[in-house]
CSV table of C-alpha atoms in Angstrom, one decimal:
chain,number,residue,atom,x,y,z
A,1,MET,CA,8.2,-84.1,26.3
A,2,ILE,CA,10.6,-81.8,24.5
A,3,THR,CA,13.6,-82.9,25.7
A,4,LEU,CA,18.0,-81.2,25.0
A,5,LYS,CA,20.8,-82.3,25.7
A,6,LEU,CA,24.5,-82.1,25.0
A,7,THR,CA,26.2,-84.6,22.5
A,8,LEU,CA,28.7,-85.6,21.0
A,9,ASP,CA,28.0,-85.0,16.6
A,10,THR,CA,30.5,-88.2,15.8
A,11,ARG,CA,28.6,-88.1,12.2
A,12,ARG,CA,31.1,-85.5,11.2
A,13,ALA,CA,34.8,-85.4,12.5
A,14,LYS,CA,36.9,-82.1,12.0
A,15,LYS,CA,39.9,-82.2,10.5
A,16,ASP,CA,41.9,-82.6,14.4
A,17,GLY,CA,40.1,-85.8,15.4
A,18,SER,CA,37.4,-83.8,17.0
A,19,PHE,CA,34.0,-83.7,17.0
A,20,PRO,CA,31.0,-80.8,17.2
A,21,LEU,CA,29.2,-81.1,20.5
A,22,VAL,CA,25.4,-79.5,20.0
A,23,PHE,CA,22.0,-79.6,21.9
A,24,ARG,CA,19.7,-81.8,20.5
A,25,LEU,CA,15.8,-81.2,20.3
A,26,SER,CA,13.5,-84.7,21.1
A,27,LEU,CA,9.8,-84.4,20.3
A,28,ASN,CA,7.6,-87.6,19.1
A,29,GLY,CA,10.8,-89.8,17.4
A,30,GLN,CA,11.7,-85.8,15.6
A,31,THR,CA,14.9,-84.9,16.3
A,32,ARG,CA,17.0,-81.0,16.2
A,33,ASP,CA,21.1,-80.3,16.5
A,34,ILE,CA,21.6,-76.8,17.5
A,35,PRO,CA,24.9,-76.0,17.5
A,36,THR,CA,27.6,-74.7,20.1
A,37,GLY,CA,30.9,-73.6,18.3
A,38,PHE,CA,32.6,-75.8,20.8
A,39,ASN,CA,34.3,-79.4,20.1
A,40,SER,CA,35.1,-82.0,22.2
A,41,THR,CA,37.8,-85.7,20.9
A,42,ASP,CA,36.7,-89.1,21.8
A,43,LYS,CA,38.4,-89.0,24.7
A,44,CYS,CA,37.5,-85.9,26.8
A,45,TRP,CA,33.0,-86.9,26.0
A,46,SER,CA,32.0,-88.6,28.5
A,47,THR,CA,28.7,-90.5,27.5
A,48,ILE,CA,27.6,-90.8,31.2
A,49,THR,CA,27.4,-88.0,32.3
A,50,ASN,CA,26.5,-86.2,28.2
A,51,ASN,CA,29.7,-83.8,29.2
A,52,ILE,CA,33.1,-82.9,28.3
A,53,LYS,CA,35.2,-84.9,31.1
A,54,PRO,CA,37.0,-82.0,32.7
A,55,SER,CA,40.3,-83.4,30.8
A,56,HIS,CA,39.0,-81.1,28.6
A,57,PRO,CA,41.5,-78.8,27.0
A,58,LEU,CA,39.6,-76.0,27.8
A,59,PHE,CA,37.2,-78.2,30.1
A,60,GLU,CA,37.1,-74.6,32.6
A,61,ILE,CA,36.3,-71.9,30.1
A,62,ILE,CA,33.5,-74.7,27.6
A,63,ASN,CA,31.8,-76.4,31.0
A,64,LYS,CA,30.4,-73.2,32.3
A,65,GLU,CA,29.5,-71.8,28.8
A,66,LEU,CA,28.1,-74.7,27.9
A,67,GLN,CA,26.0,-75.0,31.4
A,68,GLU,CA,24.5,-71.0,30.5
A,69,LYS,CA,23.5,-72.1,27.2
A,70,LYS,CA,21.8,-75.0,28.4
A,71,ILE,CA,20.0,-73.3,30.7
A,72,LYS,CA,20.0,-70.6,29.0
A,73,TYR,CA,18.1,-72.9,26.2
A,74,LEU,CA,15.1,-74.1,28.9
A,75,TYR,CA,14.3,-71.9,30.1
A,76,LYS,CA,12.7,-70.8,26.4
A,77,ILE,CA,12.0,-74.6,26.0
A,78,ILE,CA,9.0,-73.4,29.4
A,79,GLU,CA,8.3,-69.8,27.3
A,80,PHE,CA,7.4,-72.2,24.4
A,81,GLU,CA,5.6,-74.5,25.9
A,82,LYS,CA,3.4,-72.0,27.5
A,83,GLN,CA,2.7,-69.7,24.4
A,84,PHE,CA,1.9,-72.7,22.4
A,85,PRO,CA,1.5,-75.8,24.3
A,86,TYR,CA,-0.4,-77.5,21.9
A,87,ASP,CA,2.7,-77.3,19.0
A,88,LYS,CA,4.2,-80.2,18.2
A,89,ASN,CA,6.7,-78.4,15.3
A,90,ILE,CA,9.8,-79.4,16.1
A,91,GLN,CA,11.6,-77.7,13.5
A,92,LYS,CA,9.1,-74.0,15.1
A,93,ILE,CA,11.2,-74.8,18.4
A,94,ARG,CA,14.4,-74.7,17.4
A,95,ASP,CA,13.4,-71.6,15.6
A,96,TYR,CA,12.0,-70.4,18.8
A,97,LEU,CA,15.3,-71.1,20.8
A,98,ILE,CA,17.9,-70.0,18.9
A,99,SER,CA,16.2,-66.6,17.8
A,100,LYS,CA,17.8,-63.8,19.3
A,101,SER,CA,15.2,-62.8,22.3
A,102,GLU,CA,13.6,-59.0,21.6
A,103,LYS,CA,12.5,-56.5,23.7
A,104,LYS,CA,9.5,-57.0,25.0
A,105,GLN,CA,7.4,-54.0,24.1
A,106,THR,CA,5.2,-53.1,27.5
A,107,VAL,CA,2.2,-52.6,28.6
A,108,ASN,CA,2.9,-48.9,28.4
A,109,GLU,CA,4.5,-48.2,24.9
A,110,PHE,CA,1.8,-50.5,23.8
A,111,TRP,CA,-1.4,-48.6,25.2
A,112,LYS,CA,0.3,-45.1,24.2
A,113,ASN,CA,0.7,-46.7,20.0
A,114,GLU,CA,-3.1,-47.6,20.6
A,115,ILE,CA,-4.1,-44.3,21.8
A,116,LYS,CA,-1.3,-42.6,18.5
A,117,ASN,CA,-3.3,-45.3,16.0
A,118,LEU,CA,-7.1,-44.3,17.1
A,119,TYR,CA,-6.0,-40.6,16.1
A,120,ASP,CA,-4.6,-41.5,13.1
A,121,SER,CA,-7.7,-43.3,12.3
A,122,ASN,CA,-9.6,-39.9,13.4
A,123,LYS,CA,-11.0,-41.9,16.5
A,124,ASN,CA,-10.8,-38.7,18.5
A,125,GLY,CA,-13.4,-39.7,20.9
A,126,ASN,CA,-11.8,-42.7,22.1
A,127,ALA,CA,-8.5,-41.5,21.9
A,128,LEU,CA,-9.0,-39.1,24.6
A,129,ILE,CA,-10.9,-42.2,26.4
A,130,TYR,CA,-7.8,-44.6,26.0
A,131,SER,CA,-5.6,-41.7,26.1
A,132,GLU,CA,-7.2,-40.4,30.0
A,133,SER,CA,-7.4,-44.2,31.4
A,134,LEU,CA,-3.9,-44.3,30.3
A,135,LYS,CA,-3.3,-41.1,32.8
A,136,ALA,CA,-5.7,-42.7,35.5
A,137,VAL,CA,-3.5,-46.1,35.8
A,138,ILE,CA,-0.2,-45.1,35.1
A,139,LYS,CA,-0.5,-43.3,38.8
A,140,LYS,CA,-1.8,-46.4,40.6
A,141,CYS,CA,1.1,-48.7,38.6
A,142,ASP,CA,4.0,-49.4,36.6
A,143,LEU,CA,2.8,-50.0,33.2
A,144,ASN,CA,6.6,-50.2,32.0
A,145,ILE,CA,6.3,-54.1,32.3
A,146,PRO,CA,5.5,-56.6,29.5
A,147,PHE,CA,1.5,-57.8,29.3
A,148,GLU,CA,1.8,-61.5,30.8
A,149,LYS,CA,3.2,-58.9,34.8
A,150,ILE,CA,-0.7,-58.2,34.5
A,151,ASP,CA,-2.4,-61.4,36.7
A,152,TYR,CA,-6.3,-61.5,38.9
A,153,SER,CA,-4.2,-59.8,41.6
A,154,PHE,CA,-2.6,-57.1,39.5
A,155,LEU,CA,-5.8,-55.7,38.5
A,156,LYS,CA,-7.2,-56.5,41.9
A,157,SER,CA,-5.2,-54.4,43.6
A,158,LEU,CA,-5.1,-51.5,41.1
A,159,GLU,CA,-9.4,-51.5,41.7
A,160,ILE,CA,-9.1,-51.6,45.0
A,161,ASP,CA,-6.3,-49.0,44.6
A,162,PHE,CA,-9.4,-46.7,42.9
A,163,ILE,CA,-11.4,-47.3,45.2
A,164,LYS,CA,-9.7,-46.2,48.6
A,165,GLN,CA,-9.3,-42.9,46.5
A,166,GLY,CA,-12.3,-42.9,46.1
A,167,THR,CA,-12.9,-42.9,41.9
A,168,GLY,CA,-16.1,-43.4,41.2
A,169,ILE,CA,-17.6,-47.2,40.1
A,170,ASN,CA,-18.0,-45.9,37.1
A,171,SER,CA,-15.1,-44.2,36.3
A,172,ILE,CA,-12.4,-47.4,38.1
A,173,ASN,CA,-15.3,-49.6,35.2
A,174,LEU,CA,-13.9,-47.0,32.2
A,175,TYR,CA,-10.6,-47.9,33.3
A,176,LEU,CA,-9.9,-51.0,33.5
A,177,ARG,CA,-12.8,-52.4,30.3
A,178,THR,CA,-9.9,-49.8,28.3
A,179,PHE,CA,-7.5,-51.6,30.3
A,180,ARG,CA,-8.7,-54.8,28.5
A,181,ALA,CA,-9.8,-54.0,25.7
A,182,VAL,CA,-5.8,-52.6,25.2
A,183,TYR,CA,-4.6,-56.6,26.1
A,184,ASN,CA,-7.5,-57.7,23.7
A,185,LYS,CA,-6.1,-55.6,21.0
A,186,ALA,CA,-2.0,-56.9,22.2
A,187,ILE,CA,-3.5,-60.4,21.8
A,188,ASN,CA,-4.5,-59.9,18.2
A,189,HIS,CA,-1.0,-58.4,17.0
A,190,LYS,CA,0.5,-61.4,18.9
A,191,VAL,CA,2.4,-59.6,21.4
A,192,VAL,CA,1.2,-61.7,24.3
A,193,SER,CA,-0.8,-65.3,24.3
A,194,MET,CA,-4.5,-65.7,24.8
A,195,ASN,CA,-2.6,-67.7,27.5
A,196,HIS,CA,-2.6,-65.5,29.8
A,197,TYR,CA,-4.9,-63.8,29.6
A,198,PRO,CA,-5.8,-62.3,33.2
A,199,PHE,CA,-9.4,-61.0,32.8
A,200,ARG,CA,-11.2,-64.3,32.1
A,201,ASN,CA,-11.8,-64.6,35.8
A,202,PHE,CA,-11.7,-60.7,36.9
A,203,LYS,CA,-15.5,-58.5,36.8
A,204,LEU,CA,-15.5,-55.3,36.7
A,205,LYS,CA,-17.9,-53.5,38.7
A,206,LYS,CA,-21.1,-51.7,37.0
A,207,GLU,CA,-23.1,-48.7,38.7
A,208,LYS,CA,-26.6,-48.1,38.0
A,209,THR,CA,-26.9,-43.9,37.4
A,210,ILE,CA,-28.7,-42.5,38.9
A,211,PRO,CA,-30.1,-39.8,36.6
A,212,ARG,CA,-30.1,-36.5,37.8
A,213,THR,CA,-33.9,-34.3,36.9
A,214,ILE,CA,-35.4,-31.0,38.5
A,215,THR,CA,-39.3,-30.8,39.2
A,216,LEU,CA,-41.5,-29.3,37.1
A,217,ASN,CA,-41.9,-26.2,38.8
A,218,GLU,CA,-38.1,-25.6,38.8
A,219,MET,CA,-38.2,-26.1,35.2
A,220,LYS,CA,-40.1,-23.6,34.2
A,221,LEU,CA,-38.5,-21.3,36.6
A,222,PHE,CA,-35.3,-21.9,34.4
A,223,PHE,CA,-37.8,-21.5,31.6
A,224,SER,CA,-38.9,-18.3,33.3
A,225,LEU,CA,-34.9,-16.5,33.8
A,226,GLN,CA,-35.0,-12.9,32.8
A,227,LEU,CA,-31.4,-12.6,31.2
A,228,LYS,CA,-30.1,-9.8,29.7
A,229,PRO,CA,-28.5,-11.0,26.0
A,230,ASP,CA,-25.2,-9.4,27.0
A,231,SER,CA,-25.3,-11.4,30.5
A,232,ILE,CA,-22.2,-14.4,30.5
A,233,TYR,CA,-25.2,-16.8,30.4
A,234,TYR,CA,-27.2,-15.7,28.1
A,235,GLU,CA,-26.4,-18.2,25.9
A,236,SER,CA,-26.2,-21.2,27.8
A,237,TRP,CA,-29.6,-20.6,28.6
A,238,LEU,CA,-30.8,-20.4,25.3
A,239,THR,CA,-28.9,-23.8,25.0
A,240,GLY,CA,-30.6,-25.5,27.4
A,241,LYS,CA,-34.4,-24.4,27.1
A,242,LEU,CA,-33.6,-25.9,23.6
A,243,MET,CA,-31.7,-29.5,25.0
A,244,PHE,CA,-35.4,-29.2,26.7
A,245,MET,CA,-37.6,-28.1,23.7
A,246,LEU,CA,-35.2,-31.4,21.1
A,247,ILE,CA,-36.7,-33.2,23.5
A,248,GLY,CA,-33.2,-33.6,25.8
A,249,ILE,CA,-30.9,-33.3,22.1
A,250,ASN,CA,-27.3,-34.1,23.0
A,251,PHE,CA,-24.6,-31.3,23.7
A,252,LYS,CA,-21.7,-32.7,21.3
A,253,ASP,CA,-25.1,-33.3,18.4
A,254,LEU,CA,-26.4,-30.1,19.1
A,255,GLN,CA,-23.1,-28.2,18.4
A,256,LEU,CA,-23.0,-29.6,15.6
A,257,LEU,CA,-25.7,-29.0,14.0
A,258,THR,CA,-25.6,-26.9,10.4
A,259,THR,CA,-28.7,-24.9,8.3
A,260,GLU,CA,-29.0,-28.2,7.3
A,261,SER,CA,-29.7,-30.2,9.6
A,262,ILE,CA,-33.4,-27.7,9.1
A,263,LYS,CA,-35.8,-29.0,7.2
A,264,GLY,CA,-38.6,-26.9,7.6
A,265,ASP,CA,-40.1,-27.3,10.5
A,266,ARG,CA,-38.3,-30.5,11.4
A,267,LEU,CA,-34.5,-31.0,12.7
A,268,ILE,CA,-33.0,-34.1,10.8
A,269,TYR,CA,-29.3,-35.0,12.3
A,270,LYS,CA,-27.9,-38.2,13.0
A,271,ARG,CA,-26.5,-39.2,16.1
A,272,ALA,CA,-22.6,-38.8,16.5
A,273,LYS,CA,-22.1,-41.9,19.4
A,274,THR,CA,-25.3,-44.3,16.8
A,275,GLY,CA,-25.1,-43.2,14.0
A,276,ARG,CA,-29.0,-43.2,14.6
A,277,MET,CA,-31.2,-40.4,12.2
A,278,TYR,CA,-33.7,-38.6,14.0
A,279,SER,CA,-36.2,-36.5,13.3
A,280,ILE,CA,-37.8,-33.9,15.9
A,281,LYS,CA,-40.5,-31.5,15.4
A,282,ILE,CA,-39.6,-28.0,16.2
A,283,PRO,CA,-41.1,-26.1,18.5
A,284,THR,CA,-42.2,-22.8,17.6
A,285,GLU,CA,-40.2,-21.7,21.8
A,286,ALA,CA,-37.7,-22.8,19.0
A,287,HIS,CA,-38.0,-21.2,16.8
A,288,SER,CA,-36.8,-17.5,18.2
A,289,ILE,CA,-33.7,-19.0,20.0
A,290,LEU,CA,-33.0,-20.2,16.8
A,291,GLU,CA,-33.2,-17.4,14.6
A,292,HIS,CA,-30.9,-16.1,17.4
A,293,PHE,CA,-28.0,-18.1,16.8
A,294,LEU,CA,-28.1,-18.4,13.2
A,295,HIS,CA,-27.2,-14.6,12.9
A,296,LYS,CA,-23.8,-15.3,13.7
A,297,ASN,CA,-23.5,-16.9,10.5
A,298,HIS,CA,-21.6,-20.0,11.6
A,299,ASN,CA,-21.4,-23.4,9.8
A,300,THR,CA,-22.8,-24.6,12.6
A,301,ILE,CA,-26.0,-22.8,13.9
A,302,LEU,CA,-24.8,-22.4,17.6
A,303,GLY,CA,-21.2,-21.3,16.6
A,304,ASN,CA,-19.7,-22.5,19.3
A,305,ILE,CA,-17.0,-25.0,16.8
A,306,ASN,CA,-16.3,-25.0,13.3
A,307,LEU,CA,-17.4,-27.9,11.0
A,308,GLU,CA,-13.6,-28.4,10.3
A,309,ASP,CA,-12.3,-28.5,14.2
A,310,LYS,CA,-14.4,-32.2,14.5
A,311,PHE,CA,-11.4,-33.5,12.1
A,312,GLN,CA,-8.7,-32.1,14.4
A,313,LYS,CA,-7.6,-34.3,16.7
A,314,GLY,CA,-7.5,-32.0,19.3
A,315,PHE,CA,-11.1,-32.2,18.9
A,316,PRO,CA,-12.5,-34.1,21.9
A,317,GLU,CA,-11.0,-32.1,25.0
A,318,LEU,CA,-12.2,-28.6,22.4
A,319,LEU,CA,-15.3,-30.0,22.6
A,320,LYS,CA,-14.8,-31.1,26.1
A,321,GLN,CA,-13.7,-27.5,27.6
A,322,LYS,CA,-16.8,-26.1,25.8
A,323,ASN,CA,-19.3,-28.5,27.5
A,324,LYS,CA,-17.3,-27.6,31.1
A,325,VAL,CA,-18.0,-23.6,30.6
A,326,PHE,CA,-22.3,-24.6,29.5
A,327,ASN,CA,-22.2,-26.7,32.4
A,328,ALA,CA,-20.8,-24.1,35.0
A,329,HIS,CA,-22.9,-21.5,33.3
A,330,LEU,CA,-26.1,-23.6,34.7
A,331,LYS,CA,-24.8,-24.6,37.5
A,332,GLN,CA,-24.8,-20.3,38.4
A,333,LEU,CA,-28.7,-20.6,36.6
A,334,GLY,CA,-29.3,-23.5,38.7
A,335,LYS,CA,-28.7,-21.5,42.0
A,336,GLN,CA,-30.8,-18.4,41.3
A,337,ILE,CA,-34.0,-20.3,40.7
A,338,LYS,CA,-32.2,-22.7,43.4
A,339,THR,CA,-32.4,-25.8,42.5
A,340,LYS,CA,-32.4,-28.8,44.7
A,341,GLU,CA,-29.7,-30.8,42.1
A,342,LYS,CA,-27.1,-28.9,40.7
A,343,ILE,CA,-28.3,-28.9,36.1
A,344,THR,CA,-26.0,-30.2,34.3
A,345,GLY,CA,-26.9,-31.0,30.2
A,346,TYR,CA,-28.3,-34.1,31.2
A,347,VAL,CA,-30.9,-32.9,33.0
A,348,PHE,CA,-32.5,-31.7,30.3
A,349,ARG,CA,-33.1,-34.4,28.9
A,350,TYR,CA,-33.8,-36.7,32.1
A,351,THR,CA,-36.8,-34.2,33.0
A,352,TRP,CA,-37.7,-33.8,30.6
A,353,SER,CA,-38.3,-38.2,30.2
A,354,ASN,CA,-40.1,-37.3,33.9
A,355,ILE,CA,-42.2,-35.2,33.0
A,356,ALA,CA,-42.8,-37.3,30.0
A,357,LYS,CA,-43.8,-40.3,32.7
A,358,GLN,CA,-45.6,-38.4,34.5
A,359,MET,CA,-48.4,-37.2,31.9
A,360,GLY,CA,-48.7,-40.9,32.1
A,361,TYR,CA,-47.0,-41.5,28.4
A,362,SER,CA,-45.6,-44.8,27.7
A,363,LYS,CA,-42.2,-45.8,28.7
A,364,ASP,CA,-41.5,-47.0,25.4
A,365,LEU,CA,-43.1,-44.4,23.5
A,366,ILE,CA,-40.2,-41.7,25.6
A,367,ALA,CA,-37.5,-44.5,24.8
A,368,GLU,CA,-38.6,-44.3,21.7
A,369,ALA,CA,-38.1,-40.1,22.2
A,370,LEU,CA,-34.6,-40.8,23.4
A,371,GLY,CA,-33.9,-43.4,21.1
A,372,HIS,CA,-33.3,-45.6,23.8
A,373,GLU,CA,-35.4,-49.2,24.6
A,374,TYR,CA,-36.7,-49.7,27.9
A,375,GLY,CA,-37.7,-52.8,29.2
A,376,ASN,CA,-38.5,-55.9,26.3
A,377,LYS,CA,-35.8,-55.7,23.7
A,378,VAL,CA,-38.6,-57.8,21.3
A,379,THR,CA,-41.1,-54.5,21.7
A,380,GLY,CA,-37.8,-52.0,20.9
A,381,ILE,CA,-37.1,-53.7,17.5
A,382,TYR,CA,-41.2,-52.5,16.8
A,383,LEU,CA,-41.4,-49.2,17.8
A,384,GLU,CA,-39.6,-46.7,15.3
A,385,ALA,CA,-43.7,-48.2,13.1
A,386,TYR,CA,-44.9,-46.0,15.9
A,387,ASP,CA,-45.5,-42.9,14.2
A,388,LYS,CA,-43.4,-39.3,13.7
A,389,GLU,CA,-46.9,-37.4,15.3
A,390,LEU,CA,-47.1,-39.6,18.8
A,391,ILE,CA,-43.7,-38.2,19.1
A,392,ASP,CA,-44.7,-34.6,18.2
A,393,GLU,CA,-47.7,-34.3,19.7
A,394,MET,CA,-46.0,-35.8,23.7
A,395,ASN,CA,-43.4,-33.3,22.9
A,396,ILE,CA,-46.2,-30.1,22.1
A,397,LYS,CA,-47.9,-31.6,25.5
A,398,VAL,CA,-44.3,-31.8,27.3
A,399,MET,CA,-43.3,-27.5,26.0
A,400,ASP,CA,-47.3,-27.0,27.2
A,401,LYS,CA,-46.8,-27.9,30.3
A,402,ILE,CA,-43.9,-26.2,31.3
A,403,ILE,CA,-45.2,-22.5,29.3
A,404,ASN,CA,-48.6,-23.8,31.5
A,405,LYS,CA,-50.6,-24.0,28.2
A,406,GLY,CA,-51.7,-26.9,30.3
């Protein structure tokens, strides 16, 4: 246990016969002194109270300041023991006590700095998630506080506030997962000690996402829509059909495709989210749609964005806006054919999967086509052994269902 007491250091007498007053730190037989800047004679020092006597000529002034310093040091000792419970280095303790207290970096400051770091590292997608999560959290609580103030009760209260507001479970999960990631980074940067970690017993809730699909007949109606090229919905309609034909390709991946992605009759690209390579045989019906966009002579096939945009800070917002417009157009097209579910970009992926399942294809083969695993993870490891022709054939059969060939 660390002890602290005021002592008259009689080893070094001053010219006037007085001795320095010091605070003596003790731990496991080791000692270190901290100067107070004050002196006292033997006559004015009490070995019983370990303090100067009222007879000291400057008692009223010195005594008050000594007590204030003692309280400050005792507080810092408690702080040190919490942050470094196993550290018994007496010199380190002394250095900690006399170091000037730096202003603690607040959660808000650290979080904003992490957003900047992500943008500087060209991780724009993550930067947007961190930014949106911060905006959501600071609407509910003040983050201009040190990390030590965040505890289980703080997190639970924040979660309840989100629930009361009607925020979806998955959105709450995203905000709090981001909060946890920020806290973990603060620990790594020594901004806060692991001893204060509040997420140890705090469990994040999860809600299973229910895939939105439309029926086979509704998808047939979508494909058979008669739109004129000058319609504001025309290219969104073509894009939706293309997403379905390409086995539910992700919106971002589709936007980033270039002519170099087309190798003969196959589309080869790297999934932006996972970095996994995909090779999809381009259905016959998709060629005319690709030709429509390729005539625009942009450096991406669809021409909605330029490849240079990908490296800009505002790219996630640009992509988000493009996707918002696309989904708004799909919603209107869904109203035209009177679908029960609102049509969004994700609908094409889930509907393709659902139709393939209804046709009797295995979950494992469908999972391989979509690029993820269902059920048995061990089986998933070996799914790449499936011949691409099986997936190509499955996609052709699904397309045949839509255009009434099967």
